[in-house]
Tab-separated table of C-alpha atoms and ligand atoms in Angstrom:
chain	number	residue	atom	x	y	z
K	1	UNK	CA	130.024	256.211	129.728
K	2	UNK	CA	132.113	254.451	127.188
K	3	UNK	CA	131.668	250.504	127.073
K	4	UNK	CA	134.605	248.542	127.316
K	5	UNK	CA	135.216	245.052	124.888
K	6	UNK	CA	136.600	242.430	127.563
K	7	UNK	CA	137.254	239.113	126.180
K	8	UNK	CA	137.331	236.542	129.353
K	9	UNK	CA	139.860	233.760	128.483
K	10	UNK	CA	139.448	231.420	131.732
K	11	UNK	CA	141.224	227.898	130.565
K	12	UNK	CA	141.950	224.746	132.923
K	13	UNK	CA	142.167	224.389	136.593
K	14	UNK	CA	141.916	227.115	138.914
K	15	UNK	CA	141.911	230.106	135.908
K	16	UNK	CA	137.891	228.815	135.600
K	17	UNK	CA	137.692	229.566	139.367
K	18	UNK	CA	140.131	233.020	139.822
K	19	UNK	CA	138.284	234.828	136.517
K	20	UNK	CA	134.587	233.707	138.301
K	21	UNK	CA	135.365	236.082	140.859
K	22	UNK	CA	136.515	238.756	138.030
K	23	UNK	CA	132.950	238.133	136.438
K	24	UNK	CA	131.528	238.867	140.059
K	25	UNK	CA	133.928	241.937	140.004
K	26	UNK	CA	132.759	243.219	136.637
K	27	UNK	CA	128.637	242.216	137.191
K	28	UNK	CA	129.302	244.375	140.722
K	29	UNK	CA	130.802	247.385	138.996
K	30	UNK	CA	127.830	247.508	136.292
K	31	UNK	CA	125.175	247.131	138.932
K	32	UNK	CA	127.013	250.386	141.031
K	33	UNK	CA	127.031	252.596	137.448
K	34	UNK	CA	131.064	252.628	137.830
K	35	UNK	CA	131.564	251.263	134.350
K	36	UNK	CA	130.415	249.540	131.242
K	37	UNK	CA	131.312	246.146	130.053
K	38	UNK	CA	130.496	244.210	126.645
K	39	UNK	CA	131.851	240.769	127.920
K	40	UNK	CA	132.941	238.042	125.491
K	41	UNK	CA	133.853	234.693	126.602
K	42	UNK	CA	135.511	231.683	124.905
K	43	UNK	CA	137.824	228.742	125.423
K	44	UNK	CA	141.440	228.326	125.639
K	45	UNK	CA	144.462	225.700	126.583
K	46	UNK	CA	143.269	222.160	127.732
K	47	UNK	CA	139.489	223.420	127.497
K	48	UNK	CA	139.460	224.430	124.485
K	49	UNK	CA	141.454	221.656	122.738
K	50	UNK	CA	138.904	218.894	124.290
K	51	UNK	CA	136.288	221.314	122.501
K	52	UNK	CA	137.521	221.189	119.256
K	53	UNK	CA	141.017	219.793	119.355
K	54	UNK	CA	143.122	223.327	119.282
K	55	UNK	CA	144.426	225.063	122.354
K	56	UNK	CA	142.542	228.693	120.432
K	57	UNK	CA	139.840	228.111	118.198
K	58	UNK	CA	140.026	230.976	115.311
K	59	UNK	CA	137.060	232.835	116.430
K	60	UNK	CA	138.361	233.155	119.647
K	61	UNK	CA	141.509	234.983	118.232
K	62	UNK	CA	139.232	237.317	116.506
K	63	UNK	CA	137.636	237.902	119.317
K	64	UNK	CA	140.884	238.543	121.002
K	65	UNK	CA	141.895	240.787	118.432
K	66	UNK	CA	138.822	242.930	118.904
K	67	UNK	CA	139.213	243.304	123.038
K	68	UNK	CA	140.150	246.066	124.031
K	69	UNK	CA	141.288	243.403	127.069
K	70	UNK	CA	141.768	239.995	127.851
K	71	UNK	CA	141.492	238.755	130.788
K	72	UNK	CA	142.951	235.395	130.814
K	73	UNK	CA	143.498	233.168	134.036
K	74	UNK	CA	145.406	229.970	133.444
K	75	UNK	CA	146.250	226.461	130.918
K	76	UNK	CA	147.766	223.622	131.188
K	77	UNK	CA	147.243	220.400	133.653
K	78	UNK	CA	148.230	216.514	133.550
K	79	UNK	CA	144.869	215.886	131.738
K	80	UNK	CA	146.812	216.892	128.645
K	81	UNK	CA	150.484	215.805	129.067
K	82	UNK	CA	150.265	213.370	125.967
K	83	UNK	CA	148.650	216.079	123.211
K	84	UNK	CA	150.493	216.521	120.453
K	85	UNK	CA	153.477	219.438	120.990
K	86	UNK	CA	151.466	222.079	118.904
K	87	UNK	CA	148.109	221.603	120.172
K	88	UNK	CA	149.531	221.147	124.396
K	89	UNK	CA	147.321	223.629	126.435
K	90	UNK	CA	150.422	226.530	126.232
K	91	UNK	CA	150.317	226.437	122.805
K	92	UNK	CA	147.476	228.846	122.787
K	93	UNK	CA	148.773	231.302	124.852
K	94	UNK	CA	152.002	231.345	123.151
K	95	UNK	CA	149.392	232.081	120.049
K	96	UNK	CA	147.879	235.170	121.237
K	97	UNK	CA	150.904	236.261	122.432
K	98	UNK	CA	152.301	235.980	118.878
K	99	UNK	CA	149.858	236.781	116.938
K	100	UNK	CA	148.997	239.828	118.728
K	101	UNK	CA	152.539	241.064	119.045
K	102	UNK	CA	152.611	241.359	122.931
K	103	UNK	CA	156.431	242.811	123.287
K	104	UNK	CA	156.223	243.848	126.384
K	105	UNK	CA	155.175	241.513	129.849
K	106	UNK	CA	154.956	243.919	132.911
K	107	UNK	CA	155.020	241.863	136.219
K	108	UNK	CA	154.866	244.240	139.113
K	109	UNK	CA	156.390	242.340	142.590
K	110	UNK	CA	154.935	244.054	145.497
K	111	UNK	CA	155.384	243.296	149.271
K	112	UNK	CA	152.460	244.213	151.497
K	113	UNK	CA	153.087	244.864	154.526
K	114	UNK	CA	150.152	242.417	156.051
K	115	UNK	CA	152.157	239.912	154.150
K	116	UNK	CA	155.897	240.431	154.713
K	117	UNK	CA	156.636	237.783	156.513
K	118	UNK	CA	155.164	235.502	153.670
K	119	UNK	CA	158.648	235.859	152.208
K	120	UNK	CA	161.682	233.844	152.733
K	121	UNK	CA	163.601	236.949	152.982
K	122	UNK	CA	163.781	239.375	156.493
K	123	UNK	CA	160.808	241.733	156.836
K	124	UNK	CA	162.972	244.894	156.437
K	125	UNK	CA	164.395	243.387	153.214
K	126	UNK	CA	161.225	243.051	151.480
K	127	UNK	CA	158.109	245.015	153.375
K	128	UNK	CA	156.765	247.800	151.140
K	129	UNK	CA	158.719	246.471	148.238
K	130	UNK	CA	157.316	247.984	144.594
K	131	UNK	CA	159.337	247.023	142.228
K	132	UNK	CA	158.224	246.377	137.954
K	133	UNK	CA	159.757	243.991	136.086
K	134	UNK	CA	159.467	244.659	131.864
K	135	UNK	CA	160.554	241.410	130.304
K	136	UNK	CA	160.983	241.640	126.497
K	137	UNK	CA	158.176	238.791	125.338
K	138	UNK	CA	158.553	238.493	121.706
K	139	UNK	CA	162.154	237.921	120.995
K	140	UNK	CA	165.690	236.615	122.371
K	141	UNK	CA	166.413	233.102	122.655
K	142	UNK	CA	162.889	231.703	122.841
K	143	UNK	CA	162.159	232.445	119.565
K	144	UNK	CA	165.869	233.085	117.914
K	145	UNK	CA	166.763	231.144	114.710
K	146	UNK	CA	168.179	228.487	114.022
K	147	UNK	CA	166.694	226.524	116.580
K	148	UNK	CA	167.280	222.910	116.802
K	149	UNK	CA	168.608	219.598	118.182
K	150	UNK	CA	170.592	218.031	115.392
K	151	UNK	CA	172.778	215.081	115.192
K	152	UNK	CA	176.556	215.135	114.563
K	153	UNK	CA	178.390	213.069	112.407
K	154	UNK	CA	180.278	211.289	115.730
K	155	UNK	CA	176.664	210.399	116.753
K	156	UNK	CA	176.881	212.856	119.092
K	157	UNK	CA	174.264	215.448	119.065
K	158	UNK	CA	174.329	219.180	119.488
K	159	UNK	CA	171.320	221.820	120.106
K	160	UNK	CA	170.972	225.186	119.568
K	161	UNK	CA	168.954	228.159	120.466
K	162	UNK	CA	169.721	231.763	119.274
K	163	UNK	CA	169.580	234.870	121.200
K	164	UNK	CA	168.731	237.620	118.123
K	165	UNK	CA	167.498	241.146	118.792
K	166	UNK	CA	166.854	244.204	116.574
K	167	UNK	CA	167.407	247.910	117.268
K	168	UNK	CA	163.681	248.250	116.564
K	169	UNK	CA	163.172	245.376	119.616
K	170	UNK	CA	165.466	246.724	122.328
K	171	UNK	CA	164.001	250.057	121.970
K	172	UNK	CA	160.309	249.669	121.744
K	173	UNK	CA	160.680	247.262	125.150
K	174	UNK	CA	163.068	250.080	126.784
K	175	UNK	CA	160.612	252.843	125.605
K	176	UNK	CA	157.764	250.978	127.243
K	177	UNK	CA	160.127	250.797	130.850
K	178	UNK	CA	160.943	254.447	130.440
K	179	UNK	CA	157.609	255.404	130.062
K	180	UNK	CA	156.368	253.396	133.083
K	181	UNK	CA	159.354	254.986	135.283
K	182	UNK	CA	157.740	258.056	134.934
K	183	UNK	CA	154.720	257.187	136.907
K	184	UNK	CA	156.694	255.815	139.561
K	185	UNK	CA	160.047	256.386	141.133
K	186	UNK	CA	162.058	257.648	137.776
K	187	UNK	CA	164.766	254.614	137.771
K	188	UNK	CA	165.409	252.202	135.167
K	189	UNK	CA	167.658	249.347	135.936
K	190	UNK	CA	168.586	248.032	132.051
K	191	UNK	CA	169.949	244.397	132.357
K	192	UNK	CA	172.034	242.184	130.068
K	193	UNK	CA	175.442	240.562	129.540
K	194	UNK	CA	177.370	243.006	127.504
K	195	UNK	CA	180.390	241.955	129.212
K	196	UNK	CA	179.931	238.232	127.304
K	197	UNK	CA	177.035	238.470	124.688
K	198	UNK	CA	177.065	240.888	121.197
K	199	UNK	CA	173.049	240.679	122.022
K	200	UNK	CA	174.184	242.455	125.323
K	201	UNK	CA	176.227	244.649	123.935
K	202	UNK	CA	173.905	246.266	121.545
K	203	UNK	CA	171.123	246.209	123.965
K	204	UNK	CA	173.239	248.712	126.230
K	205	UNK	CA	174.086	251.173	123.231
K	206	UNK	CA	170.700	251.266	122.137
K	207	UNK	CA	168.819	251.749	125.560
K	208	UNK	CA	171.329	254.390	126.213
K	209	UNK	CA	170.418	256.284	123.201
K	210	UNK	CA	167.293	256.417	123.857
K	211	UNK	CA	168.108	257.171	127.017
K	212	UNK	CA	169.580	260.507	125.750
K	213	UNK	CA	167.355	261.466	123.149
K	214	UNK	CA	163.818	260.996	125.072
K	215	UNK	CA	164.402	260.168	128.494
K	216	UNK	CA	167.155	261.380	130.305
K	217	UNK	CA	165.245	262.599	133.334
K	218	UNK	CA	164.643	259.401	133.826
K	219	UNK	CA	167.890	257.721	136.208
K	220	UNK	CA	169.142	255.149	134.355
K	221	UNK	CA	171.321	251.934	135.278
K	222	UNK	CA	173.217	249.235	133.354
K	223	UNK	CA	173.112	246.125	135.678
K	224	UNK	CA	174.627	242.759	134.601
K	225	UNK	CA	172.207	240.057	135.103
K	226	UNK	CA	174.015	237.937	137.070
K	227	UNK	CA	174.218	241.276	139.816
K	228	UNK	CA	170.710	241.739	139.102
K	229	UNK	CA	169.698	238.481	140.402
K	230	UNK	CA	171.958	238.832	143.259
K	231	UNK	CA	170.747	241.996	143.957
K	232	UNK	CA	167.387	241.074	143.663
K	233	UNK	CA	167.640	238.873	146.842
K	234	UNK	CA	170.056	241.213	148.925
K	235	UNK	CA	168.486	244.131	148.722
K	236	UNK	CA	165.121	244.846	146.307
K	237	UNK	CA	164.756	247.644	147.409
K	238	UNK	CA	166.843	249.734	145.970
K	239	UNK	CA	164.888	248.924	142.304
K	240	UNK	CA	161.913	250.426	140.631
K	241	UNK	CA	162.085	249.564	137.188
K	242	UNK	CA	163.456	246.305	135.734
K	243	UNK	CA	163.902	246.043	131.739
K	244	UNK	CA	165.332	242.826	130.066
K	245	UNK	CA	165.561	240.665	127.725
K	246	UNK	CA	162.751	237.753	127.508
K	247	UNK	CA	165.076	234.993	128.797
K	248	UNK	CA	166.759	237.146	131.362
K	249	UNK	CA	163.750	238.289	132.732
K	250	UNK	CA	161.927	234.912	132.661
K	251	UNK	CA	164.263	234.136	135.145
K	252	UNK	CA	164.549	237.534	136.987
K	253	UNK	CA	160.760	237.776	137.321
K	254	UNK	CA	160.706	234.354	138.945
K	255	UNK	CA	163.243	235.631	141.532
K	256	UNK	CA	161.211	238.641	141.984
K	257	UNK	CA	157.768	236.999	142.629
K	258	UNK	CA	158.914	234.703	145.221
K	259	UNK	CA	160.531	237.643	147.070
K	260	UNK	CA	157.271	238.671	147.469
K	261	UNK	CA	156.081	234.935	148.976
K	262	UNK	CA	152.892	233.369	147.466
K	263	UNK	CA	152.002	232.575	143.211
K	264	UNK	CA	148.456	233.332	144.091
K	265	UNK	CA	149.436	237.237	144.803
K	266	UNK	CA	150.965	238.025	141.332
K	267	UNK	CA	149.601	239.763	138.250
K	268	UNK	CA	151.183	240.529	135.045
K	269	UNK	CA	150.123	242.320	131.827
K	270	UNK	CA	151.118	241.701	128.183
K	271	UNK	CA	151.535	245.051	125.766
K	272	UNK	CA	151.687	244.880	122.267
K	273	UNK	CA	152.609	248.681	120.748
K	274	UNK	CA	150.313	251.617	120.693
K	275	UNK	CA	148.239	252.380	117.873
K	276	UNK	CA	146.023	255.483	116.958
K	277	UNK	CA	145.702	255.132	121.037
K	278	UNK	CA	145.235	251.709	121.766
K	279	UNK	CA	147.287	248.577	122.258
K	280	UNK	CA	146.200	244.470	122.383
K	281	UNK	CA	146.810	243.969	125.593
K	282	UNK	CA	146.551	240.324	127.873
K	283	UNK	CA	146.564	240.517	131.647
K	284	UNK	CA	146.848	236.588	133.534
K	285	UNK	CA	148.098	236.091	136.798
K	286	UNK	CA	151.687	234.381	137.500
K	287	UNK	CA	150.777	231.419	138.852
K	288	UNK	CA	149.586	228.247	136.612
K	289	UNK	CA	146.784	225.787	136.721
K	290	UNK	CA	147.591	224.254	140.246
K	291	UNK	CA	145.922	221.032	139.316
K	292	UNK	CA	146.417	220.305	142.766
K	293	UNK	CA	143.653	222.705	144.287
K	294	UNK	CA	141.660	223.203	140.993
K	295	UNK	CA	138.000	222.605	141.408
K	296	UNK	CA	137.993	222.383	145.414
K	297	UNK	CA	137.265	226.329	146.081
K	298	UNK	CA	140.396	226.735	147.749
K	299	UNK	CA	142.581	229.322	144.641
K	300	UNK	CA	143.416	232.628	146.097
K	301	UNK	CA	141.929	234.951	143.422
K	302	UNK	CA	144.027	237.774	144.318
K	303	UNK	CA	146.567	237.416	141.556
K	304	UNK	CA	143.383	237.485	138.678
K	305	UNK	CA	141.899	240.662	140.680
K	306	UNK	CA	145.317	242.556	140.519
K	307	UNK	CA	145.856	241.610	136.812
K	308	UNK	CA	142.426	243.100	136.263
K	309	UNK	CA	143.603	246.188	138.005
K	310	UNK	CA	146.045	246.434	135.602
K	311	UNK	CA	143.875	246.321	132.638
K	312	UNK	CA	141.568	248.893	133.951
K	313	UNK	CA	144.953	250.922	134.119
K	314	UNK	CA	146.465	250.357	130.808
K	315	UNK	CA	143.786	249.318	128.905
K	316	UNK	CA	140.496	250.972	129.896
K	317	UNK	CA	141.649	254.687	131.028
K	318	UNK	CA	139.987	253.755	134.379
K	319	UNK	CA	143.312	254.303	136.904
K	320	UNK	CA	141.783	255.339	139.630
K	321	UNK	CA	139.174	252.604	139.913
K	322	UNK	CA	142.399	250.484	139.482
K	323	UNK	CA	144.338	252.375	142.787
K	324	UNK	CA	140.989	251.183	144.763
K	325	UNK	CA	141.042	247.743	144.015
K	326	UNK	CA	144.740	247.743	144.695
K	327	UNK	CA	143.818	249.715	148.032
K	328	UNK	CA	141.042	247.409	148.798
K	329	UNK	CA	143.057	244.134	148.483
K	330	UNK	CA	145.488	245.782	150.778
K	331	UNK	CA	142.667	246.311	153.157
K	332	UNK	CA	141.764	242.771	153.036
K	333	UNK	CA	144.822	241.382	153.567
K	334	UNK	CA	145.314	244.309	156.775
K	335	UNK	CA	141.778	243.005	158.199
K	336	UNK	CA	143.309	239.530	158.016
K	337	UNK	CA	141.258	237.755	154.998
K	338	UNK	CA	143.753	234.967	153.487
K	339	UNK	CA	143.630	232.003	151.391
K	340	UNK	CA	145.553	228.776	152.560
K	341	UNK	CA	148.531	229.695	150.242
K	342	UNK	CA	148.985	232.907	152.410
K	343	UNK	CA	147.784	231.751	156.084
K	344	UNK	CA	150.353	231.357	158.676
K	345	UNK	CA	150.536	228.232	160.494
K	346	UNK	CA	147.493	228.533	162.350
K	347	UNK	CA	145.291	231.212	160.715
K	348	UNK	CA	141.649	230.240	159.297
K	349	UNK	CA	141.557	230.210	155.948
K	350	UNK	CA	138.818	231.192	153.511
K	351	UNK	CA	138.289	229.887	149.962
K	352	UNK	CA	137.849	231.597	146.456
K	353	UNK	CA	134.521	232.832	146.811
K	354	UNK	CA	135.232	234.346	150.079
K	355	UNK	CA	137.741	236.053	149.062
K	356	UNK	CA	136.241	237.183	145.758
K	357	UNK	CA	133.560	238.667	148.180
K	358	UNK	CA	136.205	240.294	150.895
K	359	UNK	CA	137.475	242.010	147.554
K	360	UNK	CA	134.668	243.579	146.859
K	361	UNK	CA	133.267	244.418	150.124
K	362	UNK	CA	136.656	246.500	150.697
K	363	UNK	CA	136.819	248.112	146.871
K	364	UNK	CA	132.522	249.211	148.312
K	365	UNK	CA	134.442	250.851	151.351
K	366	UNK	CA	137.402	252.408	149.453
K	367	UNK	CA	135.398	254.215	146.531
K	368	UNK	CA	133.016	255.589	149.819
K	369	UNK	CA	135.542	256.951	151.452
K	370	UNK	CA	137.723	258.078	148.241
V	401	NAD	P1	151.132	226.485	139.430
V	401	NAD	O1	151.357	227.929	139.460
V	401	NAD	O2	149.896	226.014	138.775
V	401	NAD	O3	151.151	225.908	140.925
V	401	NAD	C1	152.311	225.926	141.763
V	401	NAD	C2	151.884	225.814	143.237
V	401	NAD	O4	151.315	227.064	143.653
V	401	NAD	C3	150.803	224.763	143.473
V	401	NAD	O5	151.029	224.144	144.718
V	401	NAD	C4	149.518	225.560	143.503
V	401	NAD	O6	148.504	224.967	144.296
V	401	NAD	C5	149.982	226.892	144.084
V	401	NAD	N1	149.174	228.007	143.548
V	401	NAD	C6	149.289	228.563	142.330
V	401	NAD	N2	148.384	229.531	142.166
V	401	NAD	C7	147.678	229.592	143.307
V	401	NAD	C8	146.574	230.386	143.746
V	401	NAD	N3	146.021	231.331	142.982
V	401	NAD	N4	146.098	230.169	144.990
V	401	NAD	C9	146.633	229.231	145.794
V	401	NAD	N5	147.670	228.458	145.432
V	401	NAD	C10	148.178	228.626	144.201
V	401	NAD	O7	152.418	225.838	138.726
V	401	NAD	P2	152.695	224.309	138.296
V	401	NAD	O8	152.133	223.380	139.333
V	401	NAD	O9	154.131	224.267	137.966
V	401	NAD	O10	151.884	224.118	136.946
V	401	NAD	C11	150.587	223.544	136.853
V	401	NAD	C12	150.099	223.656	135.427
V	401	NAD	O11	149.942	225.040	135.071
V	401	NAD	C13	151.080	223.071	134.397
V	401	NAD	O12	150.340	222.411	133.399
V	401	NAD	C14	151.787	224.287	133.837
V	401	NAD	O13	152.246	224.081	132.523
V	401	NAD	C15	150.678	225.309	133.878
V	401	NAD	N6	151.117	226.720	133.918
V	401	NAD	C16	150.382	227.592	133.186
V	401	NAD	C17	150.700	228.934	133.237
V	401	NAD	C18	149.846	229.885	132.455
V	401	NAD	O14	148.719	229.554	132.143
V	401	NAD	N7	150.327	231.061	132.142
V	401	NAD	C19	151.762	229.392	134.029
V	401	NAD	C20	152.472	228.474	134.791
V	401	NAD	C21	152.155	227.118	134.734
C-alpha cells in the first residue's frame, strides 16, 4: 500500500479544532488497513508567528513542498491585528500559495438535501445543487503591477491595482475546469467582462481555443460576470462548472457558498500544475478562524472533512474512499447530526468532537455496505 506525505497545517482558532478531527479521521483509517499516512505537522498564521515571529517558518515550507498534501484549517484572529503587514497571520498562506504556484482554487458549493432549507434561497432553487467553482489564484488584480496608493500633485491621491493575465494563465486555469467537467456534467460556464475589460477579452479568445483544440465535447458558455452573479442567485442550477478570473471568482465563490447556507459546510482545494504525475496541492475549508467559537468545542468540522475528501481525490488516487466520506457526511446530516451553525431553531446541537465521531461512525457504515 503506498504511504501518503500529509503535511497538517492547523493555525489559529477553530483550524486547531476542525484538523483534530482530520487526525482522528486519518489515525481511524490506519487502524482499519484502508490507507497509509506519513504525517508531518508544523505551525502556521498567528501560531506560528508567536513561535518564531513569521506567519511560515522555512522548514515548514519545505515540508510543504515535500507533501504530497496539505491539509490546512484556518489563520488569522484579533490576537494579531497590530503585527506588522508582512508577518499578519494571512501572510503565510498567501506564501504557500505563492511559492508553490497554486493556480487553480476549486470550491465545490453543494446543497444537501437534509440541509436545504439552511439557505436563504427556496428549497427547489437550491436542493441537490452541485455546482464547482475554479477561481484563477495566482494572477489578475491581486497580484497585477503597478500596484499602489500614490499621491498627486493636487494633494489628492490616486490608487491603483492592475488586472494582467497571460495566454499561458487563462489556459492552464481553463484546462484545469475542462478537465474537471469531464467527471461531472460536461458544462463549462467561462466568466469575464469582455464587453468592458482587454483582460476579458483575451480571456474569451483563449478559453475558446482551447475549447476547440482539446475540449470541444465539453459544452461550453461565455457568461458575463455581472449575469453570473445574478444567475447564481436565480437559478444555480442550471451550472456545473464555474471558471474565472481570481477577483471575479473571489466574489462569485462567496455568492456561491452562501447559496448553500452555513461557512462550516465548505471545502476548497488549491492546484498548482501537474508534474511527472503529481501536483502541490492545499485543501482548507472556506470559513476563517471564527474567533468567536474557537476553543469552546462548538466548530462544525464538516468543511475540514470535505476538504480532506478532496485531497484523497486529487491528491492521493484514493476517489472512492473520498465518494464515502462525502456519502457518509450526507448520512449524518440525513440522521439529523448538526452543529449549532446548521441547527434549526430548536434542534440539539452537538459539538466538534461529536461530530468528528458521527463522521466516522457513518464513513464505518458506508465502506460496509459499499
Ligand atoms: P470566519 O469564517 O472565521 O467566521 C464567520 C462566522 O462563521 C463566525 O460567526 C463563525 O463562528 C462562523 N463559522 C465559521 N466557520 C465555522 C465552523 N466551521 N463552524 C461553525 N461556525 C463557523 O470569518 P471572520 O469572522 O470574517 O474571520 C475571522 C478570522 O479568520 C479573521 O482573522 C480572518 O482574517 C480569518 N480568515 C481566515 C481564512 C483562512 O484561514 N483561509 C479565511 C477567512 C477568514
Amino acid at each position: 500500500m503506498a504511504t501518503h506525505k500529509l503535511l497538517l497545517l492547523p493555525g489559529d482558532g477553530i483550524g486547531v479544532e476542525v484538523v483534530g478531527e482530520v487526525k482522528k479521521l486519518l489515525a481511524w483509517l490506519e487502524g482499519k488497513g484502508l490507507a497509509s499516512f506519513a504525517i508531518e505537522e508544523d505551525l502556521v498564521g498567528g501560531a506560528a508567528y508567536d513561535d518564531h515571529g513569521e506567519s511560515i517558518s522555512e522548514a515548514a515550507m519545505k515540508k510543504a513542498a515535500e507533501a504530497d498534501a496539505i491539509i490546512f484549517g484556518s489563520v488569522g484572529g484579533p490576537k494579531w491585528a497590530g503585527v506588522p503587514f508582512d508577518k499578519r497571520p494571512e501572510a503565510g498562506l498567501l506564501r504557500l500559495r505563492k511559492d508553490l504556484d497554486l493556480f487553480a482554487n476549486l470550491r465545490p458549493a453543494i446543497v444537501y438535501p437534509a440541509l436545504a432549507d439552511a439557505s436563504t434561497l427556496k428549497r427547489e432553487v437550491v436542493e441537490g445543487l452541485d455546482i464547482l467553482i475554479v477561481r484563477e489564484l495566482t494572477g489578475g488584480t491581486y497580484f497585477g503591477e503597478p500596484k499602489e496608493i500614490v499621491t498627486l500633485e493636487s494633494g489628492e491621491k490616486r490608487a491603483v491595482d492592475t488586472q494582467v493575465y497571460t495566454t499561458r494563465e487563462i489556459k492552464r486555469i481553463a484546462e484545469v475546469a475542462f478537465e474537471l467537467a469531464r467527471v461531472r456534467r460536461n458544462l463549462v460556464h467561462s466568466s469575464e467582462k469582455h464587453n468592458v475589460m482587454k483582460s476579458g477579452l483575451l480571456w474569451k479568445e483563449v478559453v475558446t481555443e482551447l475549447h476547440k483544440a482539446k475540449f470541444s465535447d465539453v459544452k461550453l458558455e461565455h457568461i458575463l460576470a455581472d449575469n453570473c452573479a445574478m444567475q447564481l442567485v436565480r437559478n444555480p442550477k442550471q451550472f456545473d462548472v464555474i471558471v474565472t478570473d481570481n477577483l471575479f471568482g473571489d466574489i462569485l465563490s462567496d455568492a456561491a457558498s452562501m447559496v448553500t447556507g452555513s461557512l462550516g459546510m465548505l471545502p476548497s482545494a488549491s492546484l498548482g500544475a501537474e508534474i511527472n504525475g503529481k501536483r502541490h496541492a492545499l485543501y482548507e475549508p472556506v470559513h476563517g478562524s471564527a474567533p468567536d467559537i474557537a476553543g469552546k468545542g462548538l466548530a462544525n468540522p464538516i468543511a475540514e472533512f470535505g476538504s480532506f475528501a478532496m485531497a484523497l481525490r486529487y491528491s492521493l488516487g484514493l476517489g472512492s474512499l473520498a465518494d464515502a466520506l462525502e456519502r457518509a457526511i450526507a448520512r449524518v446530516l440525513a440522521e439529523g447530526v448538526r452543529t449549532a451553525d446548521i441547527a434549526a431553531k430548536g434542534e440539539n446541537a452537538v459539538g466538534t468532537a461529536e461530530m468528528g465521531k458521527a463522521v466516522i461512525g457513518a464513513l464505518d457504515k458506508e465502506l460496509a455496505t459499499a
